[in-house]
Amino acid sequence: MTKRKRRHRRSVDVRINWLQPHVDGFRDWLGRRNYSPATITEVVRLLALWADWVRTSGFDIDTLASAFSSSASVFGGSKKARAPQGAALLFITYLREADVLPSEHQPSLHEIWPELAAFRQWMQEQRGTKGSTLDLYESILADLLKKLGTNPASYTVAAIRGFVLERASTAGRWRTQAIAVATRAYLKYLVATEQCPIGRERAVPTFANWSLASTPRFLAEAEIDRLVGACDGEERVRDLAVILLLARLGLRAGEVANLTFHQIDWAAGQIVLAGKSRREERLPLTQEIGDSLLAYVERARPRMATNRVFLTSIAPIRAISRITVKCIVNRALDRAGITSAHRGAHILRHSAATTMLRNGVSLTGIGAVLRHRSPSMTALYAKVDIGLLSEIAQPWGGRLPC
């Protein structure tokens, strides 16, 4: 170690010495979570900056949680300025796990509303509803329970309609539809479990939804090629595999994030997906996608005992989320220089459909790949090709002109 590095390390230790009894354990804790040695050193350096402020402000080890809240205004602003706060949060988390500080238990939504836990279990067991869908429902239904209470027998038609219309008054079209669908699903559950009178779900008002009103948002084939090219290089092996699953097979962001090794049938050359209502769907594992997955697993995937395929590339190492997939796509769009008003992972699902359409795949075939339950969902893509509109055109029921 050079003289300069020794002096830097000594200055950090001096500044953090009042917390030193816990710092060595903190270093080990970070190491067990796959933080690199360089990152651990940087985290401790940032912790020292925060500890300076804590000490001069009169806080001690027992009041670090209060110090963290108070320091938010001091270390706010830019991302760089907030970095000591991030190190402090990690340190406080470690101290809580080590029982140095008392755990700060935040009640979950299910603890506050046991009714939501029962609803979730019933929907998964009886309807096979996906967890991501139920997450969306629960944020809406928590407000319903606050507004109407937990006694379903008191849910009048007027009260139900009033709740939905009030929530929808400040929401956009898609959010309005989600509010109505979530409320209706919950009422159907209450009816099925005999907690609510039959037909009460009909109290939920319907909202106009013009089928096929919009044109699907998509990227041209040349733009998809640029996007794939923007994931070239060893440091972006994971991103390439993610982009190809989205752009070639039209997978949803959640399906990519939750992909497991058990779902990849290498011998049959297929990817097995659990569709909606527990339907098993099989998609082709093309050579391009298979090669990208193997390259990621063999050369870039962190060594971690989990069945999930895609992991974060920096510590703490864990399975990626749907939001991570969205961020991967947005960063690739920026690198490729693609300007689009619509971003995120779902635009690649639309792009996969329109690419298949323009390569001669029928609407039925596209619906099979995208796993649409209704042909009307796939019919939207006919709008990108006027010639294909004849496939969904209905006979004119009126009189012909003279």
mmCIF file of N, CA and C in Angstrom, residues 204-286:
data_model
loop_
_atom_site.group_PDB
_atom_site.id
_atom_site.type_symbol
_atom_site.label_atom_id
_atom_site.label_comp_id
_atom_site.label_asym_id
_atom_site.label_seq_id
_atom_site.Cartn_x
_atom_site.Cartn_y
_atom_site.Cartn_z
ATOM 1 N N VAL A 204 -70.484 -1.635 -10.073
ATOM 2 C CA VAL A 204 -69.301 -0.935 -10.574
ATOM 3 C C VAL A 204 -69.618 -0.328 -11.939
ATOM 4 N N PRO A 205 -69.486 0.966 -12.089
ATOM 5 C CA PRO A 205 -69.808 1.591 -13.389
ATOM 6 C C PRO A 205 -68.807 1.173 -14.456
ATOM 7 N N THR A 206 -69.267 1.164 -15.691
ATOM 8 C CA THR A 206 -68.387 0.869 -16.816
ATOM 9 C C THR A 206 -67.939 2.168 -17.463
ATOM 10 N N PHE A 207 -66.798 2.115 -18.113
ATOM 11 C CA PHE A 207 -66.238 3.303 -18.761
ATOM 12 C C PHE A 207 -65.986 2.994 -20.229
ATOM 13 N N ALA A 208 -66.107 4.004 -21.056
ATOM 14 C CA ALA A 208 -65.941 3.822 -22.496
ATOM 15 C C ALA A 208 -64.544 3.306 -22.801
ATOM 16 N N ASN A 209 -64.488 2.303 -23.662
ATOM 17 C CA ASN A 209 -63.206 1.737 -24.091
ATOM 18 C C ASN A 209 -63.322 1.406 -25.569
ATOM 19 N N TRP A 210 -62.794 2.274 -26.407
ATOM 20 C CA TRP A 210 -62.919 2.102 -27.844
ATOM 21 C C TRP A 210 -61.913 1.070 -28.342
ATOM 22 N N SER A 211 -62.415 -0.104 -28.683
ATOM 23 C CA SER A 211 -61.541 -1.177 -29.152
ATOM 24 C C SER A 211 -60.861 -0.777 -30.454
ATOM 25 N N LEU A 212 -59.592 -1.039 -30.545
ATOM 26 C CA LEU A 212 -58.790 -0.764 -31.750
ATOM 27 C C LEU A 212 -58.708 0.723 -32.054
ATOM 28 N N ALA A 213 -58.900 1.576 -31.022
ATOM 29 C CA ALA A 213 -58.907 3.016 -31.268
ATOM 30 C C ALA A 213 -57.531 3.566 -31.538
ATOM 31 N N SER A 214 -56.502 2.940 -30.980
ATOM 32 C CA SER A 214 -55.155 3.488 -31.116
ATOM 33 C C SER A 214 -54.298 2.614 -32.022
ATOM 34 N N THR A 215 -53.238 3.221 -32.526
ATOM 35 C CA THR A 215 -52.265 2.473 -33.312
ATOM 36 C C THR A 215 -51.171 1.951 -32.389
ATOM 37 N N PRO A 216 -50.779 0.688 -32.518
ATOM 38 C CA PRO A 216 -49.749 0.153 -31.613
ATOM 39 C C PRO A 216 -48.428 0.907 -31.750
ATOM 40 N N ARG A 217 -47.772 1.121 -30.636
ATOM 41 C CA ARG A 217 -46.488 1.814 -30.614
ATOM 42 C C ARG A 217 -45.383 0.779 -30.824
ATOM 43 N N PHE A 218 -44.489 1.050 -31.741
ATOM 44 C CA PHE A 218 -43.447 0.062 -32.026
ATOM 45 C C PHE A 218 -42.223 0.743 -32.618
ATOM 46 N N LEU A 219 -41.120 -0.006 -32.646
ATOM 47 C CA LEU A 219 -39.889 0.439 -33.290
ATOM 48 C C LEU A 219 -39.737 -0.287 -34.618
ATOM 49 N N ALA A 220 -39.175 0.380 -35.593
ATOM 50 C CA ALA A 220 -38.931 -0.244 -36.884
ATOM 51 C C ALA A 220 -37.834 -1.301 -36.751
ATOM 52 N N GLU A 221 -37.768 -2.207 -37.730
ATOM 53 C CA GLU A 221 -36.773 -3.286 -37.675
ATOM 54 C C GLU A 221 -35.350 -2.727 -37.611
ATOM 55 N N ALA A 222 -35.098 -1.646 -38.352
ATOM 56 C CA ALA A 222 -33.759 -1.049 -38.326
ATOM 57 C C ALA A 222 -33.416 -0.530 -36.931
ATOM 58 N N GLU A 223 -34.416 0.006 -36.241
ATOM 59 C CA GLU A 223 -34.186 0.503 -34.887
ATOM 60 C C GLU A 223 -33.951 -0.646 -33.912
ATOM 61 N N ILE A 224 -34.655 -1.763 -34.113
ATOM 62 C CA ILE A 224 -34.432 -2.940 -33.266
ATOM 63 C C ILE A 224 -33.010 -3.449 -33.458
ATOM 64 N N ASP A 225 -32.534 -3.448 -34.706
ATOM 65 C CA ASP A 225 -31.153 -3.881 -34.977
ATOM 66 C C ASP A 225 -30.153 -2.968 -34.274
ATOM 67 N N ARG A 226 -30.414 -1.672 -34.282
ATOM 68 C CA ARG A 226 -29.528 -0.722 -33.577
ATOM 69 C C ARG A 226 -29.571 -0.956 -32.075
ATOM 70 N N LEU A 227 -30.766 -1.276 -31.571
ATOM 71 C CA LEU A 227 -30.912 -1.535 -30.139
ATOM 72 C C LEU A 227 -30.121 -2.771 -29.726
ATOM 73 N N VAL A 228 -30.213 -3.823 -30.525
ATOM 74 C CA VAL A 228 -29.449 -5.041 -30.238
ATOM 75 C C VAL A 228 -27.950 -4.754 -30.330
ATOM 76 N N GLY A 229 -27.550 -3.978 -31.333
ATOM 77 C CA GLY A 229 -26.141 -3.622 -31.479
ATOM 78 C C GLY A 229 -25.618 -2.792 -30.330
ATOM 79 N N ALA A 230 -26.494 -2.033 -29.668
ATOM 80 C CA ALA A 230 -26.085 -1.199 -28.537
ATOM 81 C C ALA A 230 -25.782 -2.028 -27.294
ATOM 82 N N CYS A 231 -26.061 -3.332 -27.354
ATOM 83 C CA CYS A 231 -25.775 -4.233 -26.221
ATOM 84 C C CYS A 231 -24.565 -5.107 -26.513
ATOM 85 N N ASP A 232 -23.717 -4.662 -27.407
ATOM 86 C CA ASP A 232 -22.512 -5.413 -27.756
ATOM 87 C C ASP A 232 -21.451 -5.229 -26.669
ATOM 88 N N GLY A 233 -20.627 -6.239 -26.473
ATOM 89 C CA GLY A 233 -19.533 -6.131 -25.502
ATOM 90 C C GLY A 233 -19.762 -7.005 -24.287
ATOM 91 N N GLU A 234 -18.664 -7.392 -23.638
ATOM 92 C CA GLU A 234 -18.724 -8.291 -22.491
ATOM 93 C C GLU A 234 -19.511 -7.709 -21.329
ATOM 94 N N GLU A 235 -19.464 -6.399 -21.140
ATOM 95 C CA GLU A 235 -20.134 -5.796 -19.993
ATOM 96 C C GLU A 235 -21.648 -5.714 -20.175
ATOM 97 N N ARG A 236 -22.136 -6.046 -21.384
ATOM 98 C CA ARG A 236 -23.577 -5.942 -21.630
ATOM 99 C C ARG A 236 -24.161 -7.272 -22.117
ATOM 100 N N VAL A 237 -23.542 -8.373 -21.725
ATOM 101 C CA VAL A 237 -24.031 -9.695 -22.131
ATOM 102 C C VAL A 237 -25.428 -9.939 -21.573
ATOM 103 N N ARG A 238 -25.642 -9.564 -20.322
ATOM 104 C CA ARG A 238 -26.965 -9.742 -19.718
ATOM 105 C C ARG A 238 -28.010 -8.905 -20.445
ATOM 106 N N ASP A 239 -27.683 -7.645 -20.731
ATOM 107 C CA ASP A 239 -28.632 -6.746 -21.383
ATOM 108 C C ASP A 239 -29.041 -7.277 -22.756
ATOM 109 N N LEU A 240 -28.090 -7.880 -23.481
ATOM 110 C CA LEU A 240 -28.391 -8.429 -24.796
ATOM 111 C C LEU A 240 -29.417 -9.556 -24.689
ATOM 112 N N ALA A 241 -29.231 -10.456 -23.727
ATOM 113 C CA ALA A 241 -30.177 -11.556 -23.554
ATOM 114 C C ALA A 241 -31.562 -11.033 -23.201
ATOM 115 N N VAL A 242 -31.620 -10.029 -22.354
ATOM 116 C CA VAL A 242 -32.899 -9.443 -21.965
ATOM 117 C C VAL A 242 -33.586 -8.801 -23.171
ATOM 118 N N ILE A 243 -32.847 -8.013 -23.932
ATOM 119 C CA ILE A 243 -33.413 -7.324 -25.100
ATOM 120 C C ILE A 243 -33.934 -8.319 -26.126
ATOM 121 N N LEU A 244 -33.203 -9.403 -26.369
ATOM 122 C CA LEU A 244 -33.631 -10.386 -27.361
ATOM 123 C C LEU A 244 -34.901 -11.104 -26.933
ATOM 124 N N LEU A 245 -35.040 -11.434 -25.662
ATOM 125 C CA LEU A 245 -36.265 -12.072 -25.181
ATOM 126 C C LEU A 245 -37.471 -11.151 -25.368
ATOM 127 N N LEU A 246 -37.254 -9.867 -25.177
ATOM 128 C CA LEU A 246 -38.341 -8.895 -25.337
ATOM 129 C C LEU A 246 -38.668 -8.645 -26.807
ATOM 130 N N ALA A 247 -37.638 -8.440 -27.603
ATOM 131 C CA ALA A 247 -37.835 -7.995 -28.984
ATOM 132 C C ALA A 247 -38.114 -9.130 -29.962
ATOM 133 N N ARG A 248 -37.642 -10.340 -29.670
ATOM 134 C CA ARG A 248 -37.858 -11.463 -30.588
ATOM 135 C C ARG A 248 -39.080 -12.302 -30.208
ATOM 136 N N LEU A 249 -39.285 -12.516 -28.915
ATOM 137 C CA LEU A 249 -40.393 -13.368 -28.473
ATOM 138 C C LEU A 249 -41.556 -12.578 -27.881
ATOM 139 N N GLY A 250 -41.375 -11.280 -27.672
ATOM 140 C CA GLY A 250 -42.460 -10.475 -27.136
ATOM 141 C C GLY A 250 -42.796 -10.771 -25.695
ATOM 142 N N LEU A 251 -41.816 -11.217 -24.902
ATOM 143 C CA LEU A 251 -42.082 -11.474 -23.491
ATOM 144 C C LEU A 251 -42.385 -10.177 -22.766
ATOM 145 N N ARG A 252 -43.144 -10.279 -21.693
ATOM 146 C CA ARG A 252 -43.410 -9.123 -20.840
ATOM 147 C C ARG A 252 -42.229 -8.913 -19.892
ATOM 148 N N ALA A 253 -42.101 -7.698 -19.358
ATOM 149 C CA ALA A 253 -40.979 -7.386 -18.472
ATOM 150 C C ALA A 253 -40.956 -8.312 -17.258
ATOM 151 N N GLY A 254 -42.121 -8.559 -16.671
ATOM 152 C CA GLY A 254 -42.182 -9.439 -15.510
ATOM 153 C C GLY A 254 -41.792 -10.867 -15.833
ATOM 154 N N GLU A 255 -42.121 -11.317 -17.042
ATOM 155 C CA GLU A 255 -41.754 -12.682 -17.446
ATOM 156 C C GLU A 255 -40.252 -12.826 -17.612
ATOM 157 N N VAL A 256 -39.603 -11.803 -18.115
ATOM 158 C CA VAL A 256 -38.147 -11.844 -18.237
ATOM 159 C C VAL A 256 -37.499 -11.790 -16.857
ATOM 160 N N ALA A 257 -37.969 -10.887 -16.010
ATOM 161 C CA ALA A 257 -37.379 -10.735 -14.672
ATOM 162 C C ALA A 257 -37.514 -12.011 -13.855
ATOM 163 N N ASN A 258 -38.630 -12.730 -14.003
ATOM 164 C CA ASN A 258 -38.897 -13.916 -13.192
ATOM 165 C C ASN A 258 -38.497 -15.216 -13.875
ATOM 166 N N LEU A 259 -37.843 -15.139 -15.021
ATOM 167 C CA LEU A 259 -37.448 -16.343 -15.749
ATOM 168 C C LEU A 259 -36.508 -17.205 -14.903
ATOM 169 N N THR A 260 -36.784 -18.501 -14.845
ATOM 170 C CA THR A 260 -35.944 -19.438 -14.085
ATOM 171 C C THR A 260 -35.313 -20.451 -15.032
ATOM 172 N N PHE A 261 -34.294 -21.130 -14.534
ATOM 173 C CA PHE A 261 -33.629 -22.154 -15.345
ATOM 174 C C PHE A 261 -34.563 -23.323 -15.638
ATOM 175 N N HIS A 262 -35.521 -23.599 -14.745
ATOM 176 C CA HIS A 262 -36.473 -24.678 -14.967
ATOM 177 C C HIS A 262 -37.374 -24.411 -16.163
ATOM 178 N N GLN A 263 -37.519 -23.143 -16.533
ATOM 179 C CA GLN A 263 -38.392 -22.794 -17.650
ATOM 180 C C GLN A 263 -37.696 -22.929 -18.999
ATOM 181 N N ILE A 264 -36.407 -23.139 -19.000
ATOM 182 C CA ILE A 264 -35.656 -23.261 -20.255
ATOM 183 C C ILE A 264 -35.435 -24.736 -20.560
ATOM 184 N N ASP A 265 -36.096 -25.225 -21.595
ATOM 185 C CA ASP A 265 -35.955 -26.625 -22.019
ATOM 186 C C ASP A 265 -34.939 -26.676 -23.159
ATOM 187 N N TRP A 266 -33.681 -26.879 -22.793
ATOM 188 C CA TRP A 266 -32.619 -26.838 -23.790
ATOM 189 C C TRP A 266 -32.763 -27.976 -24.798
ATOM 190 N N ALA A 267 -33.171 -29.152 -24.345
ATOM 191 C CA ALA A 267 -33.272 -30.310 -25.236
ATOM 192 C C ALA A 267 -34.347 -30.106 -26.301
ATOM 193 N N ALA A 268 -35.496 -29.562 -25.895
ATOM 194 C CA ALA A 268 -36.591 -29.342 -26.839
ATOM 195 C C ALA A 268 -36.480 -28.003 -27.561
ATOM 196 N N GLY A 269 -35.553 -27.136 -27.109
ATOM 197 C CA GLY A 269 -35.417 -25.817 -27.718
ATOM 198 C C GLY A 269 -36.633 -24.946 -27.482
ATOM 199 N N GLN A 270 -37.091 -24.920 -26.220
ATOM 200 C CA GLN A 270 -38.293 -24.155 -25.903
ATOM 201 C C GLN A 270 -38.139 -23.415 -24.571
ATOM 202 N N ILE A 271 -38.914 -22.347 -24.434
ATOM 203 C CA ILE A 271 -39.051 -21.640 -23.152
ATOM 204 C C ILE A 271 -40.484 -21.846 -22.691
ATOM 205 N N VAL A 272 -40.652 -22.365 -21.490
ATOM 206 C CA VAL A 272 -41.971 -22.688 -20.953
ATOM 207 C C VAL A 272 -42.394 -21.571 -20.011
ATOM 208 N N LEU A 273 -43.523 -20.973 -20.300
ATOM 209 C CA LEU A 273 -44.031 -19.866 -19.493
ATOM 210 C C LEU A 273 -45.366 -20.249 -18.861
ATOM 211 N N ALA A 274 -45.560 -19.775 -17.642
ATOM 212 C CA ALA A 274 -46.850 -19.959 -16.980
ATOM 213 C C ALA A 274 -47.720 -18.774 -17.344
ATOM 214 N N GLY A 275 -48.662 -18.986 -18.235
ATOM 215 C CA GLY A 275 -49.503 -17.897 -18.693
ATOM 216 C C GLY A 275 -50.583 -17.562 -17.694
ATOM 217 N N LYS A 276 -51.492 -16.683 -18.102
ATOM 218 C CA LYS A 276 -52.582 -16.302 -17.223
ATOM 219 C C LYS A 276 -53.509 -17.494 -17.004
ATOM 220 N N SER A 277 -54.113 -17.550 -15.827
ATOM 221 C CA SER A 277 -55.019 -18.635 -15.442
ATOM 222 C C SER A 277 -54.325 -19.987 -15.524
ATOM 223 N N ARG A 278 -53.041 -20.004 -15.173
ATOM 224 C CA ARG A 278 -52.235 -21.226 -15.067
ATOM 225 C C ARG A 278 -52.030 -21.943 -16.406
ATOM 226 N N ARG A 279 -52.252 -21.277 -17.502
ATOM 227 C CA ARG A 279 -51.995 -21.907 -18.794
ATOM 228 C C ARG A 279 -50.504 -22.023 -19.027
ATOM 229 N N GLU A 280 -50.062 -23.184 -19.499
ATOM 230 C CA GLU A 280 -48.641 -23.367 -19.819
ATOM 231 C C GLU A 280 -48.427 -23.035 -21.283
ATOM 232 N N GLU A 281 -47.512 -22.112 -21.543
ATOM 233 C CA GLU A 281 -47.230 -21.671 -22.904
ATOM 234 C C GLU A 281 -45.787 -22.037 -23.258
ATOM 235 N N ARG A 282 -45.574 -22.465 -24.493
ATOM 236 C CA ARG A 282 -44.231 -22.834 -24.954
ATOM 237 C C ARG A 282 -43.850 -21.969 -26.150
ATOM 238 N N LEU A 283 -42.698 -21.317 -26.039
ATOM 239 C CA LEU A 283 -42.186 -20.480 -27.114
ATOM 240 C C LEU A 283 -40.850 -21.035 -27.594
ATOM 241 N N PRO A 284 -40.506 -20.796 -28.854
ATOM 242 C CA PRO A 284 -39.252 -21.354 -29.383
ATOM 243 C C PRO A 284 -38.016 -20.680 -28.792
ATOM 244 N N LEU A 285 -37.058 -21.490 -28.393
ATOM 245 C CA LEU A 285 -35.757 -20.985 -27.949
ATOM 246 C C LEU A 285 -34.855 -20.940 -29.179
ATOM 247 N N THR A 286 -34.817 -19.799 -29.850
ATOM 248 C CA THR A 286 -34.054 -19.689 -31.088
ATOM 249 C C THR A 286 -32.554 -19.755 -30.810
#
